[in-house]
mmCIF file of C-alpha atoms and ligand atoms in Angstrom:
data_model
loop_
_atom_site.group_PDB
_atom_site.id
_atom_site.type_symbol
_atom_site.label_atom_id
_atom_site.label_comp_id
_atom_site.label_asym_id
_atom_site.label_seq_id
_atom_site.Cartn_x
_atom_site.Cartn_y
_atom_site.Cartn_z
ATOM 1 C CA MET A 1 0.006 -0.004 0.049
ATOM 2 C CA GLU A 2 0.920 3.604 -0.486
ATOM 3 C CA VAL A 3 1.524 5.616 2.680
ATOM 4 C CA ALA A 4 1.894 9.423 2.637
ATOM 5 C CA VAL A 5 3.748 10.531 5.734
ATOM 6 C CA TRP A 6 4.134 14.148 6.776
ATOM 7 C CA ARG A 7 7.783 15.169 7.145
ATOM 8 C CA GLY A 8 8.957 18.402 8.587
ATOM 9 C CA ASP A 9 9.160 20.482 11.716
ATOM 10 C CA GLU A 10 7.617 23.688 13.147
ATOM 11 C CA THR A 11 8.745 25.719 10.131
ATOM 12 C CA GLY A 12 6.750 23.579 7.677
ATOM 13 C CA GLY A 13 6.916 20.372 5.739
ATOM 14 C CA ARG A 14 5.382 18.157 3.136
ATOM 15 C CA TYR A 15 4.151 14.649 2.501
ATOM 16 C CA GLU A 16 6.582 11.889 1.533
ATOM 17 C CA THR A 17 5.290 8.708 0.112
ATOM 18 C CA PHE A 18 6.372 5.185 1.124
ATOM 19 C CA ASP A 19 5.455 1.723 -0.207
ATOM 20 C CA VAL A 20 4.675 -0.551 2.749
ATOM 21 C CA PRO A 21 3.848 -4.191 2.508
ATOM 22 C CA ALA A 22 0.309 -5.015 3.650
ATOM 23 C CA GLN A 23 -0.331 -7.635 6.286
ATOM 24 C CA ASP A 24 -3.483 -9.274 7.616
ATOM 25 C CA ASN A 25 -3.169 -7.780 11.089
ATOM 26 C CA GLN A 26 -1.513 -4.496 11.012
ATOM 27 C CA THR A 27 -2.023 -1.231 12.945
ATOM 28 C CA ILE A 28 -1.131 2.227 11.789
ATOM 29 C CA LEU A 29 1.672 2.275 14.343
ATOM 30 C CA ASP A 30 2.977 -1.002 12.752
ATOM 31 C CA VAL A 31 3.089 0.838 9.380
ATOM 32 C CA VAL A 32 4.889 3.802 10.773
ATOM 33 C CA THR A 33 7.367 1.583 12.627
ATOM 34 C CA TRP A 34 7.959 -0.475 9.439
ATOM 35 C CA ILE A 35 8.840 2.700 7.515
ATOM 36 C CA GLN A 36 11.246 3.790 10.257
ATOM 37 C CA GLN A 37 12.936 0.409 10.430
ATOM 38 C CA ASN A 38 13.049 -0.389 6.720
ATOM 39 C CA SER A 39 12.871 2.818 4.615
ATOM 40 C CA ASP A 40 13.922 5.929 6.583
ATOM 41 C CA ALA A 41 15.503 5.671 10.072
ATOM 42 C CA THR A 42 15.188 9.435 10.517
ATOM 43 C CA LEU A 43 11.401 9.328 10.752
ATOM 44 C CA THR A 44 10.309 10.692 14.070
ATOM 45 C CA TYR A 45 7.195 9.540 15.857
ATOM 46 C CA ARG A 46 6.037 8.736 19.434
ATOM 47 C CA PHE A 47 4.672 5.651 21.122
ATOM 48 C CA ALA A 48 5.207 3.732 24.318
ATOM 49 C CA CYS A 49 2.703 1.005 25.423
ATOM 50 C CA ARG A 50 1.302 -0.173 22.059
ATOM 51 C CA VAL A 51 -1.873 -1.323 23.827
ATOM 52 C CA GLY A 52 -3.917 1.842 24.204
ATOM 53 C CA MET A 53 -2.909 2.750 27.761
ATOM 54 C CA CYS A 54 -0.319 5.535 27.568
ATOM 55 C CA GLY A 55 -1.923 7.968 25.102
ATOM 56 C CA SER A 56 1.279 8.935 23.334
ATOM 57 C CA CYS A 57 0.797 7.549 19.818
ATOM 58 C CA ALA A 58 -2.099 9.645 18.445
ATOM 59 C CA MET A 59 -1.803 10.990 14.935
ATOM 60 C CA MET A 60 -4.047 12.162 12.071
ATOM 61 C CA VAL A 61 -4.855 9.181 9.903
ATOM 62 C CA ASN A 62 -6.569 10.113 6.645
ATOM 63 C CA GLY A 63 -7.488 13.384 8.270
ATOM 64 C CA THR A 64 -8.962 11.917 11.386
ATOM 65 C CA PRO A 65 -7.374 11.880 14.818
ATOM 66 C CA ARG A 66 -6.765 8.339 16.124
ATOM 67 C CA TRP A 67 -4.735 6.297 18.514
ATOM 68 C CA THR A 68 -2.504 4.583 16.053
ATOM 69 C CA CYS A 69 -1.516 1.571 18.139
ATOM 70 C CA ARG A 70 -5.082 0.344 18.132
ATOM 71 C CA THR A 71 -6.286 1.485 14.800
ATOM 72 C CA HIS A 72 -6.218 -1.349 12.231
ATOM 73 C CA VAL A 73 -5.114 -0.529 8.786
ATOM 74 C CA ARG A 74 -7.981 -2.410 7.184
ATOM 75 C CA LYS A 75 -10.475 -0.284 9.050
ATOM 76 C CA VAL A 76 -9.180 2.991 7.648
ATOM 77 C CA LEU A 77 -7.457 2.146 4.320
ATOM 78 C CA LYS A 78 -8.877 4.141 1.425
ATOM 79 C CA GLY A 79 -8.125 2.712 -2.081
ATOM 80 C CA ASN A 80 -4.885 1.166 -0.869
ATOM 81 C CA ARG A 81 -3.749 4.533 0.359
ATOM 82 C CA LEU A 82 -3.045 5.940 3.805
ATOM 83 C CA GLN A 83 -2.152 9.456 4.941
ATOM 84 C CA VAL A 84 -0.471 9.926 8.326
ATOM 85 C CA ALA A 85 0.250 13.321 9.885
ATOM 86 C CA PRO A 86 1.002 14.799 13.309
ATOM 87 C CA LEU A 87 -1.967 15.568 15.485
ATOM 88 C CA GLN A 88 -3.664 18.770 14.575
ATOM 89 C CA ASN A 89 -4.295 21.799 16.805
ATOM 90 C CA LEU A 90 -0.884 21.331 18.430
ATOM 91 C CA PRO A 91 2.567 22.632 17.338
ATOM 92 C CA VAL A 92 4.777 20.076 15.550
ATOM 93 C CA ILE A 93 8.094 19.044 16.966
ATOM 94 C CA LYS A 94 9.232 16.873 14.006
ATOM 95 C CA ASP A 95 7.499 14.669 11.521
ATOM 96 C CA LEU A 96 4.746 12.732 13.325
ATOM 97 C CA ALA A 97 5.503 13.919 16.850
ATOM 98 C CA ALA A 98 3.254 16.819 17.880
ATOM 99 C CA ASP A 99 4.222 18.968 20.872
ATOM 100 C CA MET A 100 1.681 18.102 23.612
ATOM 101 C CA ASP A 101 2.714 20.911 25.960
ATOM 102 C CA PRO A 102 -0.295 23.162 25.285
ATOM 103 C CA PHE A 103 -2.638 20.183 25.923
ATOM 104 C CA PHE A 104 -0.896 19.268 29.291
ATOM 105 C CA ASP A 105 -0.500 22.903 30.378
ATOM 106 C CA LYS A 106 -4.306 23.299 30.099
ATOM 107 C CA TRP A 107 -4.799 20.142 32.055
ATOM 108 C CA VAL A 108 -2.707 21.714 34.879
ATOM 109 C CA ARG A 109 -4.316 25.131 34.504
ATOM 110 C CA VAL A 110 -7.774 23.704 35.061
ATOM 111 C CA GLY A 111 -6.580 22.300 38.369
ATOM 112 C CA GLY A 112 -6.172 18.727 37.362
ATOM 113 C CA ARG A 113 -3.961 17.885 40.281
ATOM 114 C CA HIS A 114 -5.582 16.390 43.319
ATOM 115 C CA GLU A 115 -5.561 18.625 46.431
ATOM 116 C CA PRO A 116 -6.181 16.750 49.618
ATOM 117 C CA GLY A 117 -8.436 18.423 52.176
ATOM 118 C CA LYS A 118 -7.460 16.317 55.160
ATOM 119 C CA THR A 119 -4.380 15.193 57.057
ATOM 120 C CA ARG A 120 -3.272 11.550 57.545
ATOM 121 C CA HIS A 121 -4.873 11.726 61.015
ATOM 122 C CA ASP A 122 -8.368 12.352 59.777
ATOM 123 C CA GLN A 123 -10.886 9.724 58.896
ATOM 124 C CA ILE A 124 -11.274 9.197 55.108
ATOM 125 C CA GLU A 125 -14.707 10.005 53.729
ATOM 126 C CA ALA A 126 -16.724 6.956 52.740
ATOM 127 C CA ILE A 127 -17.883 7.394 49.119
ATOM 128 C CA PRO A 128 -20.394 4.832 48.035
ATOM 129 C CA PRO A 129 -19.769 3.926 44.350
ATOM 130 C CA ASP A 130 -23.352 4.416 43.346
ATOM 131 C CA THR A 131 -23.830 8.109 44.387
ATOM 132 C CA PRO A 132 -24.458 10.425 41.343
ATOM 133 C CA ASP A 133 -21.287 12.393 42.072
ATOM 134 C CA ARG A 134 -19.147 9.352 42.070
ATOM 135 C CA GLU A 135 -20.735 8.050 38.873
ATOM 136 C CA ASN A 136 -20.034 11.417 37.212
ATOM 137 C CA ALA A 137 -16.400 11.191 38.444
ATOM 138 C CA ASP A 138 -16.041 7.657 37.235
ATOM 139 C CA ALA A 139 -17.261 8.505 33.737
ATOM 140 C CA GLY A 140 -14.162 10.481 32.828
ATOM 141 C CA ILE A 141 -11.492 8.649 34.953
ATOM 142 C CA GLU A 142 -10.219 6.425 32.177
ATOM 143 C CA CYS A 143 -8.853 9.328 30.107
ATOM 144 C CA ILE A 144 -5.397 8.418 28.827
ATOM 145 C CA ASN A 145 -4.412 11.987 27.759
ATOM 146 C CA CYS A 146 -4.128 11.032 24.153
ATOM 147 C CA SER A 147 -5.289 14.491 22.924
ATOM 148 C CA VAL A 148 -7.419 12.921 20.131
ATOM 149 C CA CYS A 149 -10.424 14.843 21.352
ATOM 150 C CA TYR A 150 -8.347 18.026 21.490
ATOM 151 C CA ALA A 151 -7.349 17.504 17.872
ATOM 152 C CA ALA A 152 -10.917 16.847 16.897
ATOM 153 C CA CYS A 153 -12.347 19.958 18.467
ATOM 154 C CA ASP A 154 -13.151 22.811 16.076
ATOM 155 C CA THR A 155 -13.453 25.284 18.957
ATOM 156 C CA VAL A 156 -9.788 24.684 19.860
ATOM 157 C CA ARG A 157 -8.856 25.292 16.252
ATOM 158 C CA GLY A 158 -10.757 28.625 16.222
ATOM 159 C CA ASN A 159 -9.530 29.676 19.741
ATOM 160 C CA PRO A 160 -6.218 28.191 20.741
ATOM 161 C CA ASP A 161 -6.706 29.486 24.286
ATOM 162 C CA TYR A 162 -9.855 27.355 24.837
ATOM 163 C CA LEU A 163 -9.276 24.792 27.499
ATOM 164 C CA GLY A 164 -10.559 21.988 25.322
ATOM 165 C CA PRO A 165 -12.469 18.730 25.995
ATOM 166 C CA ALA A 166 -9.875 16.707 27.959
ATOM 167 C CA ALA A 167 -8.984 19.358 30.486
ATOM 168 C CA LEU A 168 -12.600 20.279 31.017
ATOM 169 C CA GLN A 169 -13.615 16.666 31.370
ATOM 170 C CA ARG A 170 -10.875 16.379 34.034
ATOM 171 C CA ALA A 171 -12.328 19.451 35.683
ATOM 172 C CA TRP A 172 -15.723 17.747 35.847
ATOM 173 C CA THR A 173 -14.239 14.572 37.258
ATOM 174 C CA ILE A 174 -12.629 16.270 40.221
ATOM 175 C CA VAL A 175 -15.458 18.699 40.748
ATOM 176 C CA ASN A 176 -17.452 15.515 41.496
ATOM 177 C CA ASP A 177 -14.755 14.169 43.848
ATOM 178 C CA GLU A 178 -15.710 15.015 47.428
ATOM 179 C CA LYS A 179 -12.092 14.289 48.484
ATOM 180 C CA HIS A 180 -10.797 17.153 46.383
ATOM 181 C CA ALA A 181 -10.409 20.336 48.405
ATOM 182 C CA GLY A 182 -10.102 22.826 45.504
ATOM 183 C CA ARG A 183 -13.490 22.359 43.991
ATOM 184 C CA GLN A 184 -14.649 25.951 44.108
ATOM 185 C CA GLN A 185 -11.380 27.082 42.490
ATOM 186 C CA ILE A 186 -12.013 24.741 39.645
ATOM 187 C CA LEU A 187 -15.524 26.021 39.051
ATOM 188 C CA ASN A 188 -14.026 29.551 38.996
ATOM 189 C CA THR A 189 -11.473 28.591 36.441
ATOM 190 C CA VAL A 190 -13.821 26.886 34.035
ATOM 191 C CA ALA A 191 -16.457 29.735 34.417
ATOM 192 C CA ALA A 192 -13.977 32.339 33.069
ATOM 193 C CA SER A 193 -13.315 33.203 29.383
ATOM 194 C CA ASP A 194 -11.945 30.272 27.323
ATOM 195 C CA GLY A 195 -13.574 27.839 29.759
ATOM 196 C CA CYS A 196 -16.585 25.572 29.469
ATOM 197 C CA PHE A 197 -18.912 28.140 27.964
ATOM 198 C CA ASN A 198 -16.968 28.176 24.766
ATOM 199 C CA CYS A 199 -18.019 24.668 23.970
ATOM 200 C CA HIS A 200 -20.561 24.396 21.097
ATOM 201 C CA SER A 201 -21.732 20.969 22.251
ATOM 202 C CA MET A 202 -21.308 19.563 18.771
ATOM 203 C CA GLY A 203 -19.684 16.401 20.156
ATOM 204 C CA ASN A 204 -16.653 15.919 17.940
ATOM 205 C CA CYS A 205 -14.679 15.028 20.978
ATOM 206 C CA THR A 206 -17.143 12.446 22.009
ATOM 207 C CA VAL A 207 -17.311 10.890 18.589
ATOM 208 C CA HIS A 208 -13.479 10.557 18.355
ATOM 209 C CA CYS A 209 -12.511 9.589 21.876
ATOM 210 C CA PRO A 210 -10.890 6.184 21.413
ATOM 211 C CA ASN A 211 -11.818 5.164 24.931
ATOM 212 C CA GLY A 212 -15.463 5.851 24.475
ATOM 213 C CA LEU A 213 -15.481 8.727 26.945
ATOM 214 C CA ASP A 214 -17.945 11.583 26.592
ATOM 215 C CA PRO A 215 -16.249 14.947 27.165
ATOM 216 C CA MET A 216 -19.168 16.883 25.601
ATOM 217 C CA ASN A 217 -21.462 15.580 28.383
ATOM 218 C CA ALA A 218 -18.861 16.349 31.026
ATOM 219 C CA ILE A 219 -18.751 19.938 29.759
ATOM 220 C CA ALA A 220 -22.516 20.193 29.784
ATOM 221 C CA GLY A 221 -22.381 19.040 33.414
ATOM 222 C CA LEU A 222 -19.865 21.796 34.153
ATOM 223 C CA LYS A 223 -22.028 24.448 32.468
ATOM 224 C CA ARG A 224 -24.905 23.434 34.776
ATOM 225 C CA ALA A 225 -22.690 23.236 37.877
ATOM 226 C CA VAL A 226 -21.138 26.614 37.264
ATOM 227 C CA THR A 227 -24.586 28.249 36.598
ATOM 228 C CA LYS A 228 -25.988 26.761 39.732
ATOM 229 C CA ASN A 229 -22.907 27.738 41.746
ATOM 230 C CA ARG A 230 -23.159 31.288 40.436
ATOM 231 C CA PHE A 231 -26.835 31.691 41.604
ATOM 232 C CA LYS A 232 -26.111 30.049 44.898
ATOM 233 C CA ARG A 233 -23.290 32.518 45.594
ATOM 234 C CA GLY A 234 -25.459 35.452 44.501
ATOM 235 C CA GLY A 235 -24.681 36.676 40.960
ATOM 236 C CA MET B 1 -11.425 35.987 25.905
ATOM 237 C CA MET B 2 -14.749 34.841 24.605
ATOM 238 C CA LEU B 3 -17.668 33.624 26.710
ATOM 239 C CA ASP B 4 -17.550 33.616 30.452
ATOM 240 C CA VAL B 5 -20.504 32.688 32.769
ATOM 241 C CA ARG B 6 -21.886 36.225 32.752
ATOM 242 C CA LEU B 7 -22.122 36.459 28.955
ATOM 243 C CA TYR B 8 -23.428 32.967 28.724
ATOM 244 C CA LEU B 9 -26.190 33.703 31.275
ATOM 245 C CA ALA B 10 -26.996 36.977 29.510
ATOM 246 C CA GLN B 11 -27.488 35.060 26.281
ATOM 247 C CA ARG B 12 -29.604 32.308 27.772
ATOM 248 C CA ILE B 13 -31.760 34.694 29.723
ATOM 249 C CA SER B 14 -32.271 37.005 26.763
ATOM 250 C CA ALA B 15 -33.332 33.935 24.708
ATOM 251 C CA MET B 16 -35.800 33.013 27.421
ATOM 252 C CA ILE B 17 -37.314 36.518 27.363
ATOM 253 C CA MET B 18 -37.531 36.596 23.550
ATOM 254 C CA ALA B 19 -39.161 33.159 23.133
ATOM 255 C CA PRO B 20 -42.569 34.055 24.335
ATOM 256 C CA LEU B 21 -42.408 37.604 22.940
ATOM 257 C CA VAL B 22 -41.774 36.194 19.450
ATOM 258 C CA PHE B 23 -44.892 34.044 19.642
ATOM 259 C CA ILE B 24 -47.067 36.848 20.905
ATOM 260 C CA HIS B 25 -45.638 39.086 18.214
ATOM 261 C CA LEU B 26 -46.377 36.661 15.430
ATOM 262 C CA GLY B 27 -49.737 35.641 16.817
ATOM 263 C CA MET B 28 -50.722 39.261 17.196
ATOM 264 C CA MET B 29 -49.726 40.081 13.557
ATOM 265 C CA VAL B 30 -51.811 37.197 12.246
ATOM 266 C CA TYR B 31 -54.748 38.195 14.480
ATOM 267 C CA ALA B 32 -54.463 41.909 13.672
ATOM 268 C CA ILE B 33 -54.624 41.648 9.864
ATOM 269 C CA GLN B 34 -57.484 39.130 9.892
ATOM 270 C CA GLY B 35 -60.070 41.864 9.496
ATOM 271 C CA GLY B 36 -57.969 43.790 7.056
ATOM 272 C CA LEU B 37 -56.594 46.418 9.332
ATOM 273 C CA SER B 38 -54.702 49.236 7.704
ATOM 274 C CA ALA B 39 -51.328 50.564 8.845
ATOM 275 C CA ALA B 40 -53.054 53.707 10.114
ATOM 276 C CA GLU B 41 -55.450 51.746 12.172
ATOM 277 C CA ILE B 42 -52.656 49.611 13.686
ATOM 278 C CA LEU B 43 -50.715 52.798 14.463
ATOM 279 C CA GLY B 44 -53.816 54.197 16.061
ATOM 280 C CA ARG B 45 -53.818 51.331 18.533
ATOM 281 C CA THR B 46 -50.084 51.240 19.256
ATOM 282 C CA GLN B 47 -49.348 54.974 19.528
ATOM 283 C CA GLY B 48 -49.594 56.129 23.052
ATOM 284 C CA SER B 49 -49.774 52.599 24.447
ATOM 285 C CA VAL B 50 -47.393 52.138 27.313
ATOM 286 C CA PHE B 51 -47.972 48.407 27.124
ATOM 287 C CA TRP B 52 -46.738 48.076 23.586
ATOM 288 C CA MET B 53 -43.855 50.384 24.215
ATOM 289 C CA LEU B 54 -42.692 48.202 27.163
ATOM 290 C CA PHE B 55 -43.417 44.960 25.208
ATOM 291 C CA TYR B 56 -41.385 45.957 22.208
ATOM 292 C CA GLY B 57 -38.776 47.881 24.245
ATOM 293 C CA LEU B 58 -38.042 44.615 26.175
ATOM 294 C CA PHE B 59 -37.972 42.711 22.874
ATOM 295 C CA VAL B 60 -35.476 45.083 21.337
ATOM 296 C CA ALA B 61 -33.233 45.030 24.453
ATOM 297 C CA ALA B 62 -33.212 41.288 24.601
ATOM 298 C CA ALA B 63 -32.695 40.844 20.768
ATOM 299 C CA SER B 64 -29.814 43.350 20.740
ATOM 300 C CA LEU B 65 -28.030 41.685 23.642
ATOM 301 C CA HIS B 66 -28.587 38.206 22.176
ATOM 302 C CA ALA B 67 -27.414 39.118 18.729
ATOM 303 C CA ALA B 68 -24.372 41.024 19.962
ATOM 304 C CA ILE B 69 -23.157 38.105 22.039
ATOM 305 C CA GLY B 70 -23.844 35.616 19.252
ATOM 306 C CA LEU B 71 -21.897 37.700 16.728
ATOM 307 C CA ARG B 72 -19.077 38.129 19.245
ATOM 308 C CA VAL B 73 -18.661 34.329 19.350
ATOM 309 C CA ILE B 74 -18.598 34.038 15.513
ATOM 310 C CA VAL B 75 -16.198 36.954 15.023
ATOM 311 C CA HIS B 76 -13.913 35.671 17.709
ATOM 312 C CA GLU B 77 -13.716 32.124 16.276
ATOM 313 C CA THR B 78 -13.556 33.055 12.577
ATOM 314 C CA LEU B 79 -11.536 36.303 12.612
ATOM 315 C CA ARG B 80 -9.706 35.647 15.918
ATOM 316 C CA LEU B 81 -10.474 39.078 17.209
ATOM 317 C CA ARG B 82 -9.887 39.366 20.904
ATOM 318 C CA GLY B 83 -9.247 41.630 23.911
ATOM 319 C CA MET B 84 -10.445 45.219 23.783
ATOM 320 C CA ALA B 85 -11.319 45.071 20.110
ATOM 321 C CA LEU B 86 -13.708 42.229 20.761
ATOM 322 C CA ARG B 87 -15.286 43.926 23.672
ATOM 323 C CA ALA B 88 -15.642 47.154 21.704
ATOM 324 C CA LEU B 89 -17.217 45.256 18.809
ATOM 325 C CA THR B 90 -19.688 43.509 21.145
ATOM 326 C CA TRP B 91 -20.868 46.637 22.793
ATOM 327 C CA GLY B 92 -20.789 48.592 19.550
ATOM 328 C CA LEU B 93 -23.042 46.090 17.923
ATOM 329 C CA PHE B 94 -25.324 46.132 20.921
ATOM 330 C CA ALA B 95 -25.566 49.881 20.714
ATOM 331 C CA VAL B 96 -26.350 49.890 17.010
ATOM 332 C CA PHE B 97 -29.035 47.200 17.324
ATOM 333 C CA PHE B 98 -30.531 48.891 20.347
ATOM 334 C CA VAL B 99 -30.705 52.343 18.850
ATOM 335 C CA MET B 100 -32.196 51.057 15.625
ATOM 336 C CA GLY B 101 -34.746 49.033 17.554
ATOM 337 C CA ALA B 102 -35.542 51.817 19.973
ATOM 338 C CA ARG B 103 -36.134 54.176 17.124
ATOM 339 C CA ALA B 104 -38.676 51.777 15.538
ATOM 340 C CA VAL B 105 -40.416 51.297 18.901
ATOM 341 C CA MET B 106 -40.642 54.944 19.486
ATOM 342 C CA ALA B 107 -42.037 55.577 16.011
ATOM 343 C CA VAL B 108 -44.934 53.134 16.510
ATOM 344 C CA THR B 109 -45.637 53.832 20.133
ATOM 345 C CA MET B 110 -45.070 57.522 20.688
ATOM 346 C CA ILE B 111 -47.763 60.020 19.857
HETATM 347 S S1 SF4 C 301 -18.414 19.327 22.146
HETATM 348 FE FE1 SF4 C 301 -17.241 21.071 22.948
HETATM 349 S S2 SF4 C 301 -15.267 20.225 23.543
HETATM 350 FE FE2 SF4 C 301 -16.262 18.665 22.231
HETATM 351 S S3 SF4 C 301 -15.402 19.021 20.195
HETATM 352 FE FE3 SF4 C 301 -17.317 20.212 20.311
HETATM 353 S S4 SF4 C 301 -16.733 22.266 21.117
HETATM 354 FE FE4 SF4 C 301 -14.980 20.841 21.393
HETATM 355 S S1 SF4 C 302 -11.037 12.139 26.588
HETATM 356 FE FE1 SF4 C 302 -10.615 10.478 25.261
HETATM 357 S S2 SF4 C 302 -9.790 11.388 23.394
HETATM 358 FE FE2 SF4 C 302 -9.621 12.940 25.031
HETATM 359 S S3 SF4 C 302 -7.573 12.738 25.930
HETATM 360 FE FE3 SF4 C 302 -8.951 11.495 27.150
HETATM 361 S S4 SF4 C 302 -8.925 9.382 26.259
HETATM 362 FE FE4 SF4 C 302 -8.046 10.835 24.696
HETATM 363 S S1 FES C 303 1.237 3.553 22.162
HETATM 364 FE FE1 FES C 303 0.286 3.813 24.135
HETATM 365 S S2 FES C 303 -1.732 4.369 23.613
HETATM 366 FE FE2 FES C 303 -0.753 3.899 21.662
#
C-alpha cells in the first residue's frame, strides 16, 4: 500500500510517500514503525505502550485523529492509500511527533492535580460507588491523555486558548470528587473566558475519543454546575 | 477571551425572554390583519400605548443583547479578534441594534 507521511518541523513540511507491504493484522503504528525500520531511520514519531494505555501515539490518519496503536489498517485504508500526519491543533516538533505541551498545560491550569483536604490523622470519607457524584467522576476517569479529542475539537482550532475537551472533562471529574479540596477554585477557572462556555456541544470530541468517553457531556455538566454555583453564591 | 459565565447567562436569559415575545408578536400580527386592518389603524392602537412600548422595548433590548453576544462568538472564532477590540465590537453592535430598535419602537408607540 501507499503511505503518505508528513515530514517536517515547526517551520513547515510536506508529505513523503512510502510503499509498505500490507499484512493481515496491522495497525497504523505498525506501518509507521515499518517505515522507520526499513525505509527511513530518521522518521520521528512517538509511542510507548502499544496497547492503548499511555496515550502517546495519536496521529492524524486520513485526516482523522486516532490512537495509532489500536487502529487497524484495514479499518481506515482508502483505495490502498493511507495518509499519516501529526496531531492537529498542536505545534509540531518533528515529523509525526506533535508537541503536547499546550494540551498538558491546560490540564494543569484547570486544576487537574488532586488537592487533599485532610491530614493523615483524619478519617477518610466513605464514598459509595453508586452516588451520582461518584458516577460522574467515574465516567471520565479512564482518560489516557491522548489528545485525540483536542485535535478533533473545532473550537480549539478557532480559539487556541480554549481549555478543550480533555482538560474540562478532568475538571468535571474532580469537581465531583468529594475528596478534592479545591473544587470551588476549579468552578471559577472553568467559568471564566476560554472555559466551558466556549463549547458548542457539537460532540466531535465524544465521537472521536478512542476510549469511548464523553467529554461533551462532562462539559454540559460543568455548565450546569457553574450556573447553579453562580446563583447560589449570588450573581 | 470569549464567553464567560456572565455572557453565557445573558445570552440564555435574553433567549428565554424573547421566546414568548416572538410568539405573541407573530400571533398578534396574524390576528391583527385578519379583518384587514390598515397601517393607520394599527398605529392608532399602538401609539400612546405604554404596554406596547414596554413590550417591544423589552423585545429590542433582549434581541440586541442576544445578537451582539452571538456575533461576538462568531467573530472571535472566525476572525480571531480578541481583547479590547472584541469587547468594543460586542458593545458597539449592541448599541447599533438597540438604537435602531428603539427608534422603531418609538415611531410606532409615541404620539
Ligand atoms: S463538544 Fe465542545 S469540547 Fe467537544 S469538540 Fe465540540 S466544542 Fe470541542
Ligand atoms: S477524553 Fe478520550 S480522546 Fe480525550 S484525551 Fe482522554 S482518552 Fe483521549
Ligand atoms: S502507544 Fe500507548 S496508547 Fe498507543
